């Protein structure tokens, strides 16, 4: 039974097709704004290790390009020999499968005060999947990096809606590009990477915010400098020192977002749920882009006492684990639970998130409230 459940979680979509009825439906995704490409994972899915692909959040600046499985990736710039590779060419390199959480830098923006503009995500701008593909370092090795190469510029096939809108391009430092966990993926949760998630090829950078995970990948360009352009030099910046809430920060006071900070989110019971008195459990996920999770604590008395939750799944940088805390709910009426996590570098999830002008990396303690009946 357990095995079957685990299988269902990993291969939900495929399994459902075999049965002729959907186990998970994309209709469950929560839509943000008029654009069809900002879709959030329902919070109730934050009770398991793998987010089924149909309910995995989607974030695209301009919407997807046409679907093209024959699309190639060109490795160029500061390389010894420019190479152009198809998905089939990549198949000759060693294949790697790893689990990693993908989280938008703006996840939680809707919870930041004072409010900042942008997609008002609450918790659903994240998901965890298994990613299968090849190491970016093996792909770069085919072209041969020149010693002056310091940054790797990544670009996809999607294009802005009009010429005045800048192109989407991010760069990552060469060390991160050559890290053995940085991949070019062609499968997600065991199935070919879907169009919405960047198929046929996307970048996977475990622990780093979603904006680096470039979808519909076409260009890997080695350069001496960071990528120029709006999405690297203006967007995706956070203050170097804590900003005064609600006030702008000058460009020289900002740095690019990289890893996401430690955080835990309660998946169930849901906020506002009715729960029965008696034995209960709080289940959620905890993740950090900086280190593996050290522990998660849950308080059911508004922070007076904290209890260690059990952790499930493998620990690692940029990988979420499920936490579970069992307790007996005695009182009827209103009840609350709060979760907080610490990672193995000693970073503690803060009671209140640090405000910043773009509302990135919200990671305050997660509180939920129930009616005990
Ligand atoms: N080519 C391209 N890649 C992209 C984006 C994009 O707009 N275009 N959005 C990025 C952002 S901001 C995030 S959070 C992730 C979202 O990945 P998902 O849609 O698979 O969840 O993709 C990233 N990769
Ligand atoms: Mo994002």
Tab-separated table of C-alpha atoms and ligand atoms in Angstrom:
chain	number	residue	atom	x	y	z
A	1	UNK	CA	0.000	0.000	0.000
A	2	UNK	CA	2.751	2.378	1.007
A	3	UNK	CA	4.668	1.489	-2.107
A	4	UNK	CA	1.632	2.103	-4.256
A	5	UNK	CA	1.098	5.485	-2.640
A	6	UNK	CA	4.688	6.517	-3.230
A	7	UNK	CA	4.348	5.416	-6.833
A	8	UNK	CA	1.158	7.415	-7.228
A	9	UNK	CA	2.906	10.495	-5.941
A	10	UNK	CA	5.848	10.170	-8.317
A	11	UNK	CA	4.026	9.007	-11.391
A	12	UNK	CA	0.615	10.539	-10.744
A	13	UNK	CA	0.035	11.749	-14.262
A	14	UNK	CA	1.170	8.595	-16.054
A	15	UNK	CA	-0.697	6.316	-13.666
A	16	UNK	CA	-3.866	8.332	-14.095
A	17	UNK	CA	-3.686	8.090	-17.874
A	18	UNK	CA	-3.385	4.321	-17.618
A	19	UNK	CA	-6.584	4.256	-15.568
A	20	UNK	CA	-8.300	6.637	-17.941
A	21	UNK	CA	-9.136	9.213	-15.268
A	22	UNK	CA	-7.023	12.005	-13.856
A	23	UNK	CA	-5.605	11.583	-10.342
A	24	UNK	CA	-4.412	15.178	-10.355
A	25	UNK	CA	-5.748	17.903	-12.534
A	26	UNK	CA	-4.189	21.122	-13.737
A	27	UNK	CA	-7.588	22.649	-12.942
A	28	UNK	CA	-6.461	22.548	-9.315
A	29	UNK	CA	-3.741	25.123	-10.008
A	30	UNK	CA	-4.546	28.561	-8.653
A	31	UNK	CA	-4.509	31.296	-11.252
A	32	UNK	CA	-2.822	34.643	-10.557
A	33	UNK	CA	-3.814	37.599	-12.706
A	34	UNK	CA	-5.007	37.625	-16.283
A	35	UNK	CA	-1.973	35.806	-17.662
A	36	UNK	CA	-2.428	32.035	-17.907
A	37	UNK	CA	1.173	31.340	-16.960
A	38	UNK	CA	1.246	32.285	-13.289
A	39	UNK	CA	-0.246	29.208	-11.702
A	40	UNK	CA	0.241	28.264	-8.067
A	41	UNK	CA	0.441	24.835	-6.465
A	42	UNK	CA	-2.419	24.401	-3.949
A	43	UNK	CA	-0.993	24.455	-0.430
A	44	UNK	CA	-2.600	21.081	0.363
A	45	UNK	CA	0.118	19.460	-1.784
A	46	UNK	CA	2.782	20.555	0.699
A	47	UNK	CA	2.312	17.325	2.626
A	48	UNK	CA	4.436	15.080	0.376
A	49	UNK	CA	7.930	14.794	-1.068
A	50	UNK	CA	7.020	15.081	-4.744
A	51	UNK	CA	4.604	17.590	-6.269
A	52	UNK	CA	2.645	15.889	-9.074
A	53	UNK	CA	3.473	17.583	-12.382
A	54	UNK	CA	-0.139	18.588	-13.243
A	55	UNK	CA	-0.362	20.640	-10.019
A	56	UNK	CA	3.217	21.977	-10.093
A	57	UNK	CA	3.294	25.789	-10.175
A	58	UNK	CA	4.045	27.573	-13.451
A	59	UNK	CA	5.722	30.950	-13.845
A	60	UNK	CA	6.622	32.379	-17.232
A	61	UNK	CA	7.279	36.025	-17.938
A	62	UNK	CA	5.946	36.058	-21.487
A	63	UNK	CA	4.263	32.702	-21.933
A	64	UNK	CA	5.799	29.735	-23.740
A	65	UNK	CA	7.290	29.690	-27.259
A	66	UNK	CA	5.957	27.147	-29.734
A	67	UNK	CA	6.618	23.562	-28.701
A	68	UNK	CA	9.634	22.248	-30.568
A	69	UNK	CA	11.256	18.994	-29.567
A	70	UNK	CA	13.951	19.462	-32.203
A	71	UNK	CA	15.069	22.726	-30.605
A	72	UNK	CA	18.833	22.770	-30.024
A	73	UNK	CA	21.106	24.344	-27.428
A	74	UNK	CA	24.153	26.270	-28.575
A	75	UNK	CA	27.208	26.526	-26.313
A	76	UNK	CA	29.200	29.558	-27.375
A	77	UNK	CA	31.044	32.693	-26.230
A	78	UNK	CA	34.339	32.110	-24.407
A	79	UNK	CA	34.702	28.495	-25.556
A	80	UNK	CA	37.338	26.691	-27.623
A	81	UNK	CA	34.754	25.338	-30.064
A	82	UNK	CA	31.127	26.415	-30.465
A	83	UNK	CA	28.755	23.422	-30.348
A	84	UNK	CA	25.067	22.984	-31.115
A	85	UNK	CA	23.325	20.064	-29.432
A	86	UNK	CA	19.944	18.414	-29.828
A	87	UNK	CA	18.113	16.493	-27.104
A	88	UNK	CA	19.362	13.296	-28.752
A	89	UNK	CA	22.968	14.554	-28.669
A	90	UNK	CA	22.617	15.176	-24.934
A	91	UNK	CA	21.514	11.568	-24.494
A	92	UNK	CA	25.134	10.483	-25.176
A	93	UNK	CA	26.274	12.166	-21.952
A	94	UNK	CA	25.934	10.462	-18.542
A	95	UNK	CA	22.340	10.737	-17.298
A	96	UNK	CA	21.653	12.098	-13.816
A	97	UNK	CA	18.400	12.049	-11.810
A	98	UNK	CA	18.017	14.160	-8.704
A	99	UNK	CA	15.239	15.555	-6.581
A	100	UNK	CA	15.170	19.307	-5.999
A	101	UNK	CA	12.675	21.974	-5.002
A	102	UNK	CA	11.958	24.763	-7.454
A	103	UNK	CA	10.837	27.986	-5.820
A	104	UNK	CA	10.128	31.387	-7.341
A	105	UNK	CA	12.050	34.237	-5.660
A	106	UNK	CA	8.689	36.005	-5.356
A	107	UNK	CA	6.951	33.132	-3.544
A	108	UNK	CA	5.205	34.663	-0.508
A	109	UNK	CA	5.207	38.186	-1.930
A	110	UNK	CA	1.487	38.520	-1.223
A	111	UNK	CA	2.228	38.133	2.491
A	112	UNK	CA	4.791	40.937	2.749
A	113	UNK	CA	3.922	44.194	4.464
A	114	UNK	CA	4.051	46.913	3.338
A	115	UNK	CA	2.730	45.463	0.085
A	116	UNK	CA	4.941	45.523	-3.012
A	117	UNK	CA	3.931	45.215	-6.681
A	118	UNK	CA	4.258	41.898	-8.542
A	119	UNK	CA	2.436	38.579	-8.548
A	120	UNK	CA	0.834	38.283	-5.111
A	121	UNK	CA	1.792	34.636	-4.489
A	122	UNK	CA	1.031	33.295	-1.053
A	123	UNK	CA	2.772	29.919	-0.622
A	124	UNK	CA	2.127	28.146	-3.906
A	125	UNK	CA	5.058	29.423	-5.997
A	126	UNK	CA	7.062	26.270	-5.305
A	127	UNK	CA	7.146	22.544	-5.893
A	128	UNK	CA	9.505	19.599	-5.679
A	129	UNK	CA	10.206	17.154	-8.493
A	130	UNK	CA	12.755	14.642	-9.670
A	131	UNK	CA	14.731	16.059	-12.554
A	132	UNK	CA	16.521	13.892	-15.092
A	133	UNK	CA	19.044	15.170	-17.575
A	134	UNK	CA	22.747	15.792	-17.987
A	135	UNK	CA	25.228	17.886	-16.038
A	136	UNK	CA	25.692	21.395	-17.398
A	137	UNK	CA	29.432	20.907	-16.765
A	138	UNK	CA	29.519	17.942	-19.159
A	139	UNK	CA	27.789	20.048	-21.819
A	140	UNK	CA	30.220	22.939	-21.285
A	141	UNK	CA	33.137	20.466	-21.504
A	142	UNK	CA	32.064	19.535	-25.047
A	143	UNK	CA	32.760	23.141	-26.069
A	144	UNK	CA	35.735	23.644	-23.722
A	145	UNK	CA	35.598	26.720	-21.462
A	146	UNK	CA	38.314	29.316	-21.972
A	147	UNK	CA	40.102	30.365	-18.780
A	148	UNK	CA	38.614	33.908	-18.938
A	149	UNK	CA	35.054	32.538	-18.678
A	150	UNK	CA	33.522	33.580	-15.341
A	151	UNK	CA	29.757	33.602	-15.952
A	152	UNK	CA	27.338	31.456	-17.920
A	153	UNK	CA	24.496	33.320	-19.624
A	154	UNK	CA	21.334	31.298	-20.102
A	155	UNK	CA	18.551	32.063	-22.536
A	156	UNK	CA	15.389	30.307	-23.664
A	157	UNK	CA	13.294	30.400	-26.848
A	158	UNK	CA	10.510	32.557	-25.374
A	159	UNK	CA	10.366	36.127	-26.602
A	160	UNK	CA	8.922	39.327	-25.127
A	161	UNK	CA	5.504	40.370	-26.415
A	162	UNK	CA	6.896	43.572	-27.959
A	163	UNK	CA	10.368	44.874	-28.849
A	164	UNK	CA	10.382	47.445	-26.035
A	165	UNK	CA	10.171	44.674	-23.417
A	166	UNK	CA	13.613	43.241	-22.544
A	167	UNK	CA	14.483	39.599	-23.253
A	168	UNK	CA	14.531	37.098	-20.425
A	169	UNK	CA	18.116	36.162	-19.657
A	170	UNK	CA	19.904	35.146	-16.476
A	171	UNK	CA	23.517	34.283	-15.791
A	172	UNK	CA	25.094	32.150	-13.094
A	173	UNK	CA	28.723	32.227	-11.942
A	174	UNK	CA	30.904	29.580	-13.625
A	175	UNK	CA	31.442	27.739	-10.324
A	176	UNK	CA	27.688	27.214	-9.981
A	177	UNK	CA	27.406	26.186	-13.638
A	178	UNK	CA	30.152	23.563	-13.154
A	179	UNK	CA	28.627	22.277	-9.909
A	180	UNK	CA	27.715	18.578	-10.398
A	181	UNK	CA	24.087	19.232	-9.379
A	182	UNK	CA	23.473	21.918	-12.013
A	183	UNK	CA	21.658	20.130	-14.825
A	184	UNK	CA	20.061	20.517	-18.198
A	185	UNK	CA	16.926	18.454	-17.631
A	186	UNK	CA	14.677	16.716	-20.151
A	187	UNK	CA	12.505	14.734	-17.735
A	188	UNK	CA	10.451	15.796	-14.721
A	189	UNK	CA	8.949	13.230	-12.337
A	190	UNK	CA	9.909	10.474	-14.751
A	191	UNK	CA	8.052	11.895	-17.765
A	192	UNK	CA	9.337	14.044	-20.641
A	193	UNK	CA	9.549	17.644	-19.455
A	194	UNK	CA	6.214	19.285	-20.248
A	195	UNK	CA	5.904	22.383	-22.381
A	196	UNK	CA	4.798	24.585	-19.450
A	197	UNK	CA	7.876	23.551	-17.458
A	198	UNK	CA	10.319	24.328	-20.274
A	199	UNK	CA	10.348	21.234	-22.495
A	200	UNK	CA	12.284	19.967	-24.247
A	201	UNK	CA	15.174	21.356	-22.134
A	202	UNK	CA	15.502	23.469	-19.013
A	203	UNK	CA	18.185	24.356	-16.486
A	204	UNK	CA	18.040	22.983	-12.911
A	205	UNK	CA	20.005	24.843	-10.218
A	206	UNK	CA	19.188	23.225	-6.854
A	207	UNK	CA	18.984	25.710	-3.986
A	208	UNK	CA	18.850	28.741	-6.291
A	209	UNK	CA	15.670	30.722	-6.890
A	210	UNK	CA	13.515	29.699	-9.864
A	211	UNK	CA	14.561	32.584	-12.113
A	212	UNK	CA	17.882	30.777	-12.786
A	213	UNK	CA	16.095	27.603	-13.923
A	214	UNK	CA	15.821	28.814	-17.518
A	215	UNK	CA	13.137	27.037	-19.552
A	216	UNK	CA	13.043	26.223	-23.314
A	217	UNK	CA	16.842	26.526	-23.201
A	218	UNK	CA	18.535	27.550	-26.457
A	219	UNK	CA	21.716	29.361	-25.464
A	220	UNK	CA	24.552	28.694	-23.011
A	221	UNK	CA	27.012	31.526	-23.418
A	222	UNK	CA	30.275	31.764	-21.479
A	223	UNK	CA	31.392	35.290	-20.701
A	224	UNK	CA	33.790	37.200	-18.438
A	225	UNK	CA	30.983	39.317	-16.940
A	226	UNK	CA	27.476	38.814	-15.599
A	227	UNK	CA	24.711	38.981	-18.189
A	228	UNK	CA	23.804	42.519	-19.158
A	229	UNK	CA	20.153	43.356	-19.518
A	230	UNK	CA	17.143	44.035	-17.344
A	231	UNK	CA	16.604	40.561	-15.866
A	232	UNK	CA	20.135	40.394	-14.458
A	233	UNK	CA	21.079	44.009	-13.789
A	234	UNK	CA	17.766	45.477	-12.570
A	235	UNK	CA	15.328	42.697	-11.691
A	236	UNK	CA	15.905	39.916	-9.151
A	237	UNK	CA	17.871	42.092	-6.745
A	238	UNK	CA	17.661	42.231	-2.965
A	239	UNK	CA	19.171	44.768	-0.563
A	240	UNK	CA	22.666	43.945	0.747
A	241	UNK	CA	21.741	45.448	4.118
A	242	UNK	CA	18.249	45.320	5.624
A	243	UNK	CA	16.087	48.027	4.019
A	244	UNK	CA	13.668	50.343	5.789
A	245	UNK	CA	10.242	48.809	5.009
A	246	UNK	CA	8.427	50.691	2.278
A	247	UNK	CA	11.422	52.706	1.100
A	248	UNK	CA	13.343	52.314	-2.182
A	249	UNK	CA	16.955	51.071	-2.156
A	250	UNK	CA	19.544	52.574	-4.562
A	251	UNK	CA	21.003	50.125	-7.158
A	252	UNK	CA	24.445	50.095	-5.471
A	253	UNK	CA	22.779	48.826	-2.299
A	254	UNK	CA	21.421	45.750	-4.070
A	255	UNK	CA	22.771	42.295	-5.008
A	256	UNK	CA	21.406	39.550	-7.265
A	257	UNK	CA	19.220	36.878	-5.710
A	258	UNK	CA	20.896	33.461	-5.524
A	259	UNK	CA	19.897	30.788	-2.970
A	260	UNK	CA	16.516	30.865	-1.227
A	261	UNK	CA	16.485	31.051	2.588
A	262	UNK	CA	15.235	28.476	5.107
A	263	UNK	CA	11.465	28.075	5.389
A	264	UNK	CA	8.725	25.669	6.408
A	265	UNK	CA	5.111	25.638	5.272
A	266	UNK	CA	2.232	23.725	6.856
A	267	UNK	CA	0.340	21.742	4.200
A	268	UNK	CA	-2.367	20.359	6.480
A	269	UNK	CA	-4.628	20.848	8.232
A	270	UNK	CA	-5.382	23.873	6.085
A	271	UNK	CA	-5.843	27.328	7.532
A	272	UNK	CA	-9.513	27.802	8.357
A	273	UNK	CA	-10.197	24.042	8.452
A	274	UNK	CA	-12.484	22.349	10.933
A	275	UNK	CA	-10.648	19.629	12.803
A	276	UNK	CA	-11.795	17.082	15.354
A	277	UNK	CA	-10.637	17.119	18.964
A	278	UNK	CA	-8.328	14.218	19.803
A	279	UNK	CA	-5.214	12.913	18.028
A	280	UNK	CA	-4.087	15.250	15.218
A	281	UNK	CA	-1.062	15.750	13.040
A	282	UNK	CA	0.494	18.796	11.449
A	283	UNK	CA	2.245	17.991	8.164
A	284	UNK	CA	4.287	20.281	5.962
A	285	UNK	CA	7.502	20.766	4.048
A	286	UNK	CA	10.761	22.499	4.992
A	287	UNK	CA	13.544	23.611	2.677
A	288	UNK	CA	16.620	25.820	2.459
A	289	UNK	CA	18.792	26.754	-0.487
A	290	UNK	CA	21.794	27.120	1.799
A	291	UNK	CA	21.972	23.808	3.677
A	292	UNK	CA	20.008	20.684	4.562
A	293	UNK	CA	17.247	21.080	7.149
A	294	UNK	CA	18.436	20.645	10.735
A	295	UNK	CA	15.012	20.551	12.370
A	296	UNK	CA	11.422	21.784	12.225
A	297	UNK	CA	9.572	22.817	15.374
A	298	UNK	CA	5.831	23.173	15.794
A	299	UNK	CA	4.015	25.161	18.461
A	300	UNK	CA	0.335	24.662	19.217
A	301	UNK	CA	0.273	27.226	22.043
A	302	UNK	CA	1.115	30.374	20.111
A	303	UNK	CA	4.861	30.040	20.490
A	304	UNK	CA	5.071	29.344	24.231
A	305	UNK	CA	6.452	25.833	23.708
A	306	UNK	CA	7.979	24.216	20.631
A	307	UNK	CA	8.129	20.548	19.706
A	308	UNK	CA	10.452	18.838	17.253
A	309	UNK	CA	8.674	17.378	14.254
A	310	UNK	CA	9.893	14.173	12.613
A	311	UNK	CA	11.531	14.622	9.206
A	312	UNK	CA	10.924	12.384	6.199
A	313	UNK	CA	12.837	12.053	2.941
A	314	UNK	CA	16.482	12.661	2.132
A	315	UNK	CA	18.045	15.895	3.376
A	316	UNK	CA	20.143	18.183	1.209
A	317	UNK	CA	20.680	21.671	-0.112
A	318	UNK	CA	17.632	22.923	-1.995
A	319	UNK	CA	15.693	19.759	-1.248
A	320	UNK	CA	12.540	19.720	0.794
A	321	UNK	CA	11.734	17.252	3.520
A	322	UNK	CA	8.301	16.497	4.898
A	323	UNK	CA	7.814	17.235	8.601
A	324	UNK	CA	5.157	15.654	10.795
A	325	UNK	CA	4.112	16.494	14.340
A	326	UNK	CA	1.522	14.414	16.162
A	327	UNK	CA	-0.311	15.834	19.140
A	328	UNK	CA	-3.609	15.602	20.963
A	329	UNK	CA	-5.975	18.493	20.378
A	330	UNK	CA	-7.769	18.930	23.707
A	331	UNK	CA	-9.577	22.268	23.657
A	332	UNK	CA	-12.465	22.977	21.334
A	333	UNK	CA	-12.923	26.276	19.557
A	334	UNK	CA	-10.101	28.227	17.939
A	335	UNK	CA	-6.657	26.587	17.755
A	336	UNK	CA	-3.421	27.561	16.035
A	337	UNK	CA	-0.216	25.913	14.931
A	338	UNK	CA	3.052	27.593	13.990
A	339	UNK	CA	5.990	25.953	12.219
A	340	UNK	CA	9.585	27.134	12.013
A	341	UNK	CA	12.676	25.464	10.580
A	342	UNK	CA	16.430	25.744	11.012
A	343	UNK	CA	19.001	24.642	8.455
A	344	UNK	CA	22.361	23.005	9.112
A	345	UNK	CA	24.181	26.299	8.656
A	346	UNK	CA	22.251	27.563	11.700
A	347	UNK	CA	19.904	29.830	9.715
A	348	UNK	CA	16.601	30.057	11.579
A	349	UNK	CA	13.289	30.799	9.904
A	350	UNK	CA	12.399	34.247	11.309
A	351	UNK	CA	9.159	35.190	13.038
A	352	UNK	CA	8.787	38.052	10.562
A	353	UNK	CA	10.179	38.142	7.031
A	354	UNK	CA	12.699	40.790	6.016
A	355	UNK	CA	10.984	43.387	3.841
A	356	UNK	CA	12.592	44.190	0.479
A	357	UNK	CA	11.375	46.290	-2.464
A	358	UNK	CA	10.507	43.327	-4.734
A	359	UNK	CA	9.055	41.123	-2.022
A	360	UNK	CA	11.512	38.261	-2.538
A	361	UNK	CA	12.189	35.353	-0.223
A	362	UNK	CA	9.316	35.776	2.237
A	363	UNK	CA	9.987	33.103	4.878
A	364	UNK	CA	8.224	34.080	8.107
A	365	UNK	CA	6.917	31.448	10.536
A	366	UNK	CA	3.847	29.826	9.038
A	367	UNK	CA	0.747	30.090	11.243
A	368	UNK	CA	-2.538	28.314	10.607
A	369	UNK	CA	-5.750	28.552	12.545
A	370	UNK	CA	-8.446	25.877	12.924
A	371	UNK	CA	-11.868	25.409	14.413
A	372	UNK	CA	-11.800	22.388	16.703
A	373	UNK	CA	-15.207	20.717	16.721
B	1	LIG	N1	12.824	30.968	-20.598
B	1	LIG	C1	12.289	31.250	-19.412
B	1	LIG	N2	12.693	30.548	-18.349
B	1	LIG	C2	12.146	30.798	-17.119
B	1	LIG	C3	11.184	31.821	-16.939
B	1	LIG	C4	10.768	32.532	-18.104
B	1	LIG	O1	9.911	33.430	-18.046
B	1	LIG	N3	11.339	32.226	-19.317
B	1	LIG	N4	10.686	32.070	-15.683
B	1	LIG	C5	11.586	31.693	-14.572
B	1	LIG	C6	10.977	31.829	-13.263
B	1	LIG	S1	10.884	33.400	-12.633
B	1	LIG	C7	10.609	30.743	-12.494
B	1	LIG	S2	10.070	30.920	-10.921
B	1	LIG	C8	10.671	29.362	-13.061
B	1	LIG	C9	9.322	28.667	-12.950
B	1	LIG	O2	9.418	27.361	-13.435
B	1	LIG	P1	8.090	26.499	-13.658
B	1	LIG	O3	7.160	27.271	-14.521
B	1	LIG	O4	8.544	25.211	-14.266
B	1	LIG	O5	7.493	26.257	-12.298
B	1	LIG	O6	11.077	29.362	-14.419
B	1	LIG	C10	12.099	30.271	-14.734
B	1	LIG	N5	12.567	30.055	-16.076
B	2	LIG	MO1	10.281	33.281	-10.405
